[in-house]
Tab-separated table of C-alpha atoms and ligand atoms in Angstrom:
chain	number	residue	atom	x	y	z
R	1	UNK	CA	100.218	90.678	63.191
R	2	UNK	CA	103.570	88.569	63.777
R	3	UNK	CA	103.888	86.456	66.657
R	4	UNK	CA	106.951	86.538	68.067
R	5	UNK	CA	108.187	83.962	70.103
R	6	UNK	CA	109.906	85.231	73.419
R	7	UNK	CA	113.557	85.290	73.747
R	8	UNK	CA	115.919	85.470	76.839
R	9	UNK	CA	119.948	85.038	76.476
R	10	UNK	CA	122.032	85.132	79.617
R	11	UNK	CA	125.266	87.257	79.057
R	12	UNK	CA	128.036	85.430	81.563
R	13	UNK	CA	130.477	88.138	80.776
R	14	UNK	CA	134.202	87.320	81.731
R	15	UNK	CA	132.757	84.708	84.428
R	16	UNK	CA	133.816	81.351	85.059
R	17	UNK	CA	135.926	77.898	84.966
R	18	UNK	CA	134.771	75.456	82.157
R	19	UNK	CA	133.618	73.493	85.459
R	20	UNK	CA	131.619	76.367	86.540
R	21	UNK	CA	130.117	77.164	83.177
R	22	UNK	CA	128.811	73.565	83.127
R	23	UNK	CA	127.351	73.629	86.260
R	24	UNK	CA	125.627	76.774	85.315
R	25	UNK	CA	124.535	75.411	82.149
R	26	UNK	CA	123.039	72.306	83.341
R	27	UNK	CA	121.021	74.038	85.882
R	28	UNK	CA	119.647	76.628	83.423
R	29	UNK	CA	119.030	73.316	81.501
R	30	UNK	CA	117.036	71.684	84.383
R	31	UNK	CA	115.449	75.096	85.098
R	32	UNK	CA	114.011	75.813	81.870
R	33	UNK	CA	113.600	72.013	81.185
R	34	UNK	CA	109.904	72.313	81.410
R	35	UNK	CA	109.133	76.273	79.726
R	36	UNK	CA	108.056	75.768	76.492
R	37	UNK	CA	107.194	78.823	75.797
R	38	UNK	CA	110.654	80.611	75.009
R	39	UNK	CA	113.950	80.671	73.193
R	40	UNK	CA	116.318	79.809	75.749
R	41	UNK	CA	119.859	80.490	74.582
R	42	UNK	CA	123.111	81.343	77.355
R	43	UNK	CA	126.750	83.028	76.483
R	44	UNK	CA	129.514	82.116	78.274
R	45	UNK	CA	133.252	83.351	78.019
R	46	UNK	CA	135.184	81.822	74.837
R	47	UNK	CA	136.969	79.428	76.979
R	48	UNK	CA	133.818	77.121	77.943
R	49	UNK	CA	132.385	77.658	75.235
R	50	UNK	CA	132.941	74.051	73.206
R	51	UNK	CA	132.156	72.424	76.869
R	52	UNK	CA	129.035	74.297	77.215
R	53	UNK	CA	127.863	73.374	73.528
R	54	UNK	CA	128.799	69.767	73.799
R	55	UNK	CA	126.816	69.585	77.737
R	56	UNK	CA	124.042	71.268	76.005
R	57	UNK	CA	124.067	69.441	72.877
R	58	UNK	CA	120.341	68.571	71.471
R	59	UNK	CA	118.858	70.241	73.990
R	60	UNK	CA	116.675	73.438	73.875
R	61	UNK	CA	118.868	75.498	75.336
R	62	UNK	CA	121.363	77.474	72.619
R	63	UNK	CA	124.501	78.620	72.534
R	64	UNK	CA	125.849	82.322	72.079
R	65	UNK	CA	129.462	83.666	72.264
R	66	UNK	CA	130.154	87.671	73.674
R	67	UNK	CA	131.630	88.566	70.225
R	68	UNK	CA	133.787	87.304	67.222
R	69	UNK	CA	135.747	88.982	64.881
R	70	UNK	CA	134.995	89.915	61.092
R	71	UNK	CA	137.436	88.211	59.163
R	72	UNK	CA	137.037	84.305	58.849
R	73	UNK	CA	140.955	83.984	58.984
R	74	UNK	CA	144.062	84.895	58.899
R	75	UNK	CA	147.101	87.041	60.799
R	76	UNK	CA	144.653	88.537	63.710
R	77	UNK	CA	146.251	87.078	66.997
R	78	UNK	CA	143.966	86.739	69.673
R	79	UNK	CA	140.927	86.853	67.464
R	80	UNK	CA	137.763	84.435	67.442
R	81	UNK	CA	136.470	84.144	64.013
R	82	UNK	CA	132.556	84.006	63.593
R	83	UNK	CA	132.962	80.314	61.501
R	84	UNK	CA	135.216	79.460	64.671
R	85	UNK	CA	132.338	80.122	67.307
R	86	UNK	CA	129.911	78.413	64.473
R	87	UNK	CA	131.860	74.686	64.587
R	88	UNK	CA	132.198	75.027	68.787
R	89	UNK	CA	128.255	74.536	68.261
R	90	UNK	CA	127.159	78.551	68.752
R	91	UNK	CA	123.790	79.493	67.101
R	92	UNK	CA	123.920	83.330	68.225
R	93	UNK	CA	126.543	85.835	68.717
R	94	UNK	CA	126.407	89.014	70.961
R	95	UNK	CA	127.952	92.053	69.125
R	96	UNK	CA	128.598	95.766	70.322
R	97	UNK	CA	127.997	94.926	73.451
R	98	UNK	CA	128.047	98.238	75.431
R	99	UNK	CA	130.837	97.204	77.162
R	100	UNK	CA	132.870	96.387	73.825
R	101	UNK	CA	132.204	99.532	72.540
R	102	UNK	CA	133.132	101.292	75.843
R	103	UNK	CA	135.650	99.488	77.520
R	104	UNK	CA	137.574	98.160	73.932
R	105	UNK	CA	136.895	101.210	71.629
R	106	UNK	CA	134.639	98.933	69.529
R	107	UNK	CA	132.811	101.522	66.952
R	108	UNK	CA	129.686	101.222	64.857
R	109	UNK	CA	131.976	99.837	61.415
R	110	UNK	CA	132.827	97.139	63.028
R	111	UNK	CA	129.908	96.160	64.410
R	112	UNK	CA	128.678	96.044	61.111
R	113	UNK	CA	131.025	94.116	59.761
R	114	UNK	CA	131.318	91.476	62.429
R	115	UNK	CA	127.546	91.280	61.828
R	116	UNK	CA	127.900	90.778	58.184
R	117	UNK	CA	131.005	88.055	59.102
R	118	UNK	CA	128.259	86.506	62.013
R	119	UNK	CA	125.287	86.037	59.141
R	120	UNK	CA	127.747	84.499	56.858
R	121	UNK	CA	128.920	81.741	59.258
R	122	UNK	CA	125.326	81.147	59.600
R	123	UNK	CA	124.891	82.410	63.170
R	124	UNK	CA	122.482	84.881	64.387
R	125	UNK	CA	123.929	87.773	65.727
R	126	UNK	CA	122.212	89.949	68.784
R	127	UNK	CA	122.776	93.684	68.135
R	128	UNK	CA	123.224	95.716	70.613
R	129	UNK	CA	122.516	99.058	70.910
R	130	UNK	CA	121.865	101.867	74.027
R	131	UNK	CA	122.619	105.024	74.772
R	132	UNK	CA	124.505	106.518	77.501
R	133	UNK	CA	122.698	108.988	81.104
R	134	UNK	CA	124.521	111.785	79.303
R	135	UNK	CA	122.808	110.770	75.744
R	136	UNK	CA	119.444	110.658	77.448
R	137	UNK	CA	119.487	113.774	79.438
R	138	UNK	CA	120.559	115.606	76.644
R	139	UNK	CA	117.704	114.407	74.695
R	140	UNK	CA	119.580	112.095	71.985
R	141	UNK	CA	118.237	108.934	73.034
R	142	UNK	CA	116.717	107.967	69.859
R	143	UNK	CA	118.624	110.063	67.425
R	144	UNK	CA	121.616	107.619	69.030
R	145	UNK	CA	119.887	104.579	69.003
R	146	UNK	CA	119.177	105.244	65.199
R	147	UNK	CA	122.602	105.809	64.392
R	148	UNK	CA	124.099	102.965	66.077
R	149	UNK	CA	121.010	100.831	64.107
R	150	UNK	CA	121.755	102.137	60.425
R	151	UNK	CA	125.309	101.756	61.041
R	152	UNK	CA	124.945	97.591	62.392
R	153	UNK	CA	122.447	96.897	59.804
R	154	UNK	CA	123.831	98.756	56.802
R	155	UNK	CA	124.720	96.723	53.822
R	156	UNK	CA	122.793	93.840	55.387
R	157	UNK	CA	119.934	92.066	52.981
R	158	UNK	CA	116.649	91.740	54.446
R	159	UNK	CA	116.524	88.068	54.148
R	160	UNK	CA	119.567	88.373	56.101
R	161	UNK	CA	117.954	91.010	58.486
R	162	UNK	CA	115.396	88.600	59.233
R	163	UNK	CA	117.841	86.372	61.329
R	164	UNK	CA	119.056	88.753	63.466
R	165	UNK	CA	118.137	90.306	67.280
R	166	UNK	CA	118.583	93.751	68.726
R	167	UNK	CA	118.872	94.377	72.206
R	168	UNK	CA	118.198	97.903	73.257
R	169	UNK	CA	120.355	97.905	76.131
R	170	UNK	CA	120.413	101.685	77.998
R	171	UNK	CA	123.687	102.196	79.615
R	172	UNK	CA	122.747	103.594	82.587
R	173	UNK	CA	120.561	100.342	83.015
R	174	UNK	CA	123.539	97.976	82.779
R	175	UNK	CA	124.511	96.006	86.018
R	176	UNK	CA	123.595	99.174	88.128
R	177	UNK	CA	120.142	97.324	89.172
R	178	UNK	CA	118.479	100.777	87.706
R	179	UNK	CA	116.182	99.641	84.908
R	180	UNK	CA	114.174	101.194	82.189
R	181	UNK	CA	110.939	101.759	82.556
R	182	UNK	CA	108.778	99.825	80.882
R	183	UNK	CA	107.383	102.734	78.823
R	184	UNK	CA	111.009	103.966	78.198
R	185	UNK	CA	112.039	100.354	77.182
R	186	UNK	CA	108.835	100.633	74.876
R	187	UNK	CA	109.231	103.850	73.575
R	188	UNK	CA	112.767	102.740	72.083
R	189	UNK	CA	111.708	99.304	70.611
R	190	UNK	CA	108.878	100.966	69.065
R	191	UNK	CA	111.463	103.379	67.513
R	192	UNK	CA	113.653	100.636	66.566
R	193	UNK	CA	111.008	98.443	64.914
R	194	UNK	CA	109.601	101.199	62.853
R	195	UNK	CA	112.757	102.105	61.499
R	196	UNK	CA	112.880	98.552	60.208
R	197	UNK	CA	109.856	98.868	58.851
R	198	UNK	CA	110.760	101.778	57.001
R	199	UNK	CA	113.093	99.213	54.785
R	200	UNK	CA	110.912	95.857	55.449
R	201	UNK	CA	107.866	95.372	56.983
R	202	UNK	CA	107.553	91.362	57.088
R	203	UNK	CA	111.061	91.741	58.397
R	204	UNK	CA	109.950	94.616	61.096
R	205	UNK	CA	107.070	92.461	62.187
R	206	UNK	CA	109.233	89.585	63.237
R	207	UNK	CA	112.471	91.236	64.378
R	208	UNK	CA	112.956	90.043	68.403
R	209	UNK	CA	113.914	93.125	69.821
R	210	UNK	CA	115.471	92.326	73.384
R	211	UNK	CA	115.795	94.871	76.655
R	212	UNK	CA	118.756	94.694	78.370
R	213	UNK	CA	119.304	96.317	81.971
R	214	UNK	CA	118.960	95.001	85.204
R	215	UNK	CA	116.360	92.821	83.810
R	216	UNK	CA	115.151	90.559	87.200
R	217	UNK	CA	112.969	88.458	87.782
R	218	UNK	CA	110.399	90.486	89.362
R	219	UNK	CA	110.348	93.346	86.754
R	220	UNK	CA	110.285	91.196	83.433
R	221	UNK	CA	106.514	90.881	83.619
R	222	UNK	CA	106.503	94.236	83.495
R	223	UNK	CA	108.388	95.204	80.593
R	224	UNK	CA	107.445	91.760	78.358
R	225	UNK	CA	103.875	93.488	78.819
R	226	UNK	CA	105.089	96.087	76.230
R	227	UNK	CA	103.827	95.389	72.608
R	228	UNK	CA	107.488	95.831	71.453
R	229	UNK	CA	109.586	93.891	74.534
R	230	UNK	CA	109.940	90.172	73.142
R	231	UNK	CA	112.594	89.399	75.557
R	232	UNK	CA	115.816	90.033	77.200
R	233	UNK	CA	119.434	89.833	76.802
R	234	UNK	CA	120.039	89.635	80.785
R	235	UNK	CA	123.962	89.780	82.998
R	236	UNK	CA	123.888	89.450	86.313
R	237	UNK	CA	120.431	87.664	87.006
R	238	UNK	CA	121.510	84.903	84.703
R	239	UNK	CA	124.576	83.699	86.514
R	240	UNK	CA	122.066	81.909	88.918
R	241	UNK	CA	119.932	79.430	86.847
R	242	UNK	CA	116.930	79.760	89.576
R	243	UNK	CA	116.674	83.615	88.775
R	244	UNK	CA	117.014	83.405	85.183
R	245	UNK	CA	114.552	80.445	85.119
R	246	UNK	CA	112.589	82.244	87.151
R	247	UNK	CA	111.943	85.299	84.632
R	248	UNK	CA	112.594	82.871	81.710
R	249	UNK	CA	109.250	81.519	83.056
R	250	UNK	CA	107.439	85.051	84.295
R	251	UNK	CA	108.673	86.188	80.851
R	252	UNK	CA	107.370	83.676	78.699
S	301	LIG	C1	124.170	93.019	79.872
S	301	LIG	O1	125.340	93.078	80.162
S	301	LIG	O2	123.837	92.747	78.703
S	301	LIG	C2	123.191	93.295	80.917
S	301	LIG	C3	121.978	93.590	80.562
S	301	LIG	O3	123.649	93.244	82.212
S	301	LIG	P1	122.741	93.357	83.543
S	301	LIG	O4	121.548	92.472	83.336
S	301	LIG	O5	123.630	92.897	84.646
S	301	LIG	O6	122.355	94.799	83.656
């Protein structure tokens, strides 16, 4: 049975000066300073992103960006490029974020593809997937969750699918401090890993999948007690570097 070495990535959203996004960063770099016992990786807005990188540089805390765009180059104005977020220093990339695919119309395809553009830069991206209150009560939960996970991870080669995260992030569970259970969170990462399974196990037994919700410090003990929770891809608690410290360490 794999190990899997807990994971934790603070989401800063559209928050922040470069001044503030180093302050964060060195506290969650102080914080965390002496946990040993997880990845430890933050993702602030493109604009303090280099900063961020270079404050952070050689330590154990990595670098993520919120999204990037599939092509490497070219006539796409206002576009990040996944090579681009690669030489600012980024390791991971967040893609189809909940609020990307709400908010900015983002659809499965491209989440595919900017996955596919993320692996080939040589970053890791974090998929996201979730489904909506109206998805649950109507019962669809997993037959959504699949769909949104066969469409990311199409085309992708396992070797490839072995350097990637998912985050099962619920909707309803995003900043509106209502979180999963931890059976519920369970219940889906089981889902998720098994479908990977069904193309690789090594590559099922591995795969860090991540809950995302209203994850706090006093309910990640909770849910990282699930066989399938290795971690969380966390908003609002992580824009203070005590909290997300905090269940960095109950987490870990
Ligand atoms: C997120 O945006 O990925 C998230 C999980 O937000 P929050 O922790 O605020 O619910």
């Amino acid at each position: 049975m794999a190990t899997r070495r807990p994971f934790f990535c603070g989401n800063w959203k559209l928050n922040g000066t470069i001044a503030e996004s180093l302050a964060l960063a060195t506290d969650v770099r102080n914080g965390v300073a002496t946990l040993r016992g997880a990845d430890v990786v933050v993702a602030p807005s493109f604009t303090a992103l280099h900063a961020v990188a270079k404050r952070l540089e050689d330590g154990a805390v990595a670098i993520a960006a919120q999204n990037c765009h599939f092509e490497d180059k070219g006539a796409f104005t206002g576009e990040v490029s996944a090579s681009q977020l690669a030489d600012v220093g980024c390791k991971y990339v967040i893609l189809g974020h909940s609020e990307r695919r709400q908010l900015f119309g983002e659809l499965d395809a491209a989440v595919n593809l900017k996955a596919r553009a993320a692996l080939r830069a040589g970053l890791a991206p974090i998929i996201c997937v979730g489904e909506t209150l109206a998805e649950r009560d109507a019962g669809e939960t997993l037959g959504r969750i699949q769909a949104q996970l066969d469409a990311a991870i199409a085309d992708i080669a396992d070797a490839d699918l072995s350097r990637c995260l998912v985050a099962y992030e619920p909707v309803w569970a995003i900043g509106t401090g209502r979180t999963a259970s931890p059976a519920q969170a369970q219940e889906v990462h089981a889902h998720i890993r098994a479908s990977v399974a069904r193309r690789s196990a090594g590559v099922a037994a591995s795969l860090r999948i991540l809950y995302g919700g209203s994850m706090k410090p006093d309910n990640v003990r909770a849910l990282m007690a699930e066989a399938d929770v290795d971690g969380g891809l966390v908003g609002g608690a992580s824009l203070q570097a005590e909290s997300f410290a905090r269940m960095v360490k109950e987490g870990s």
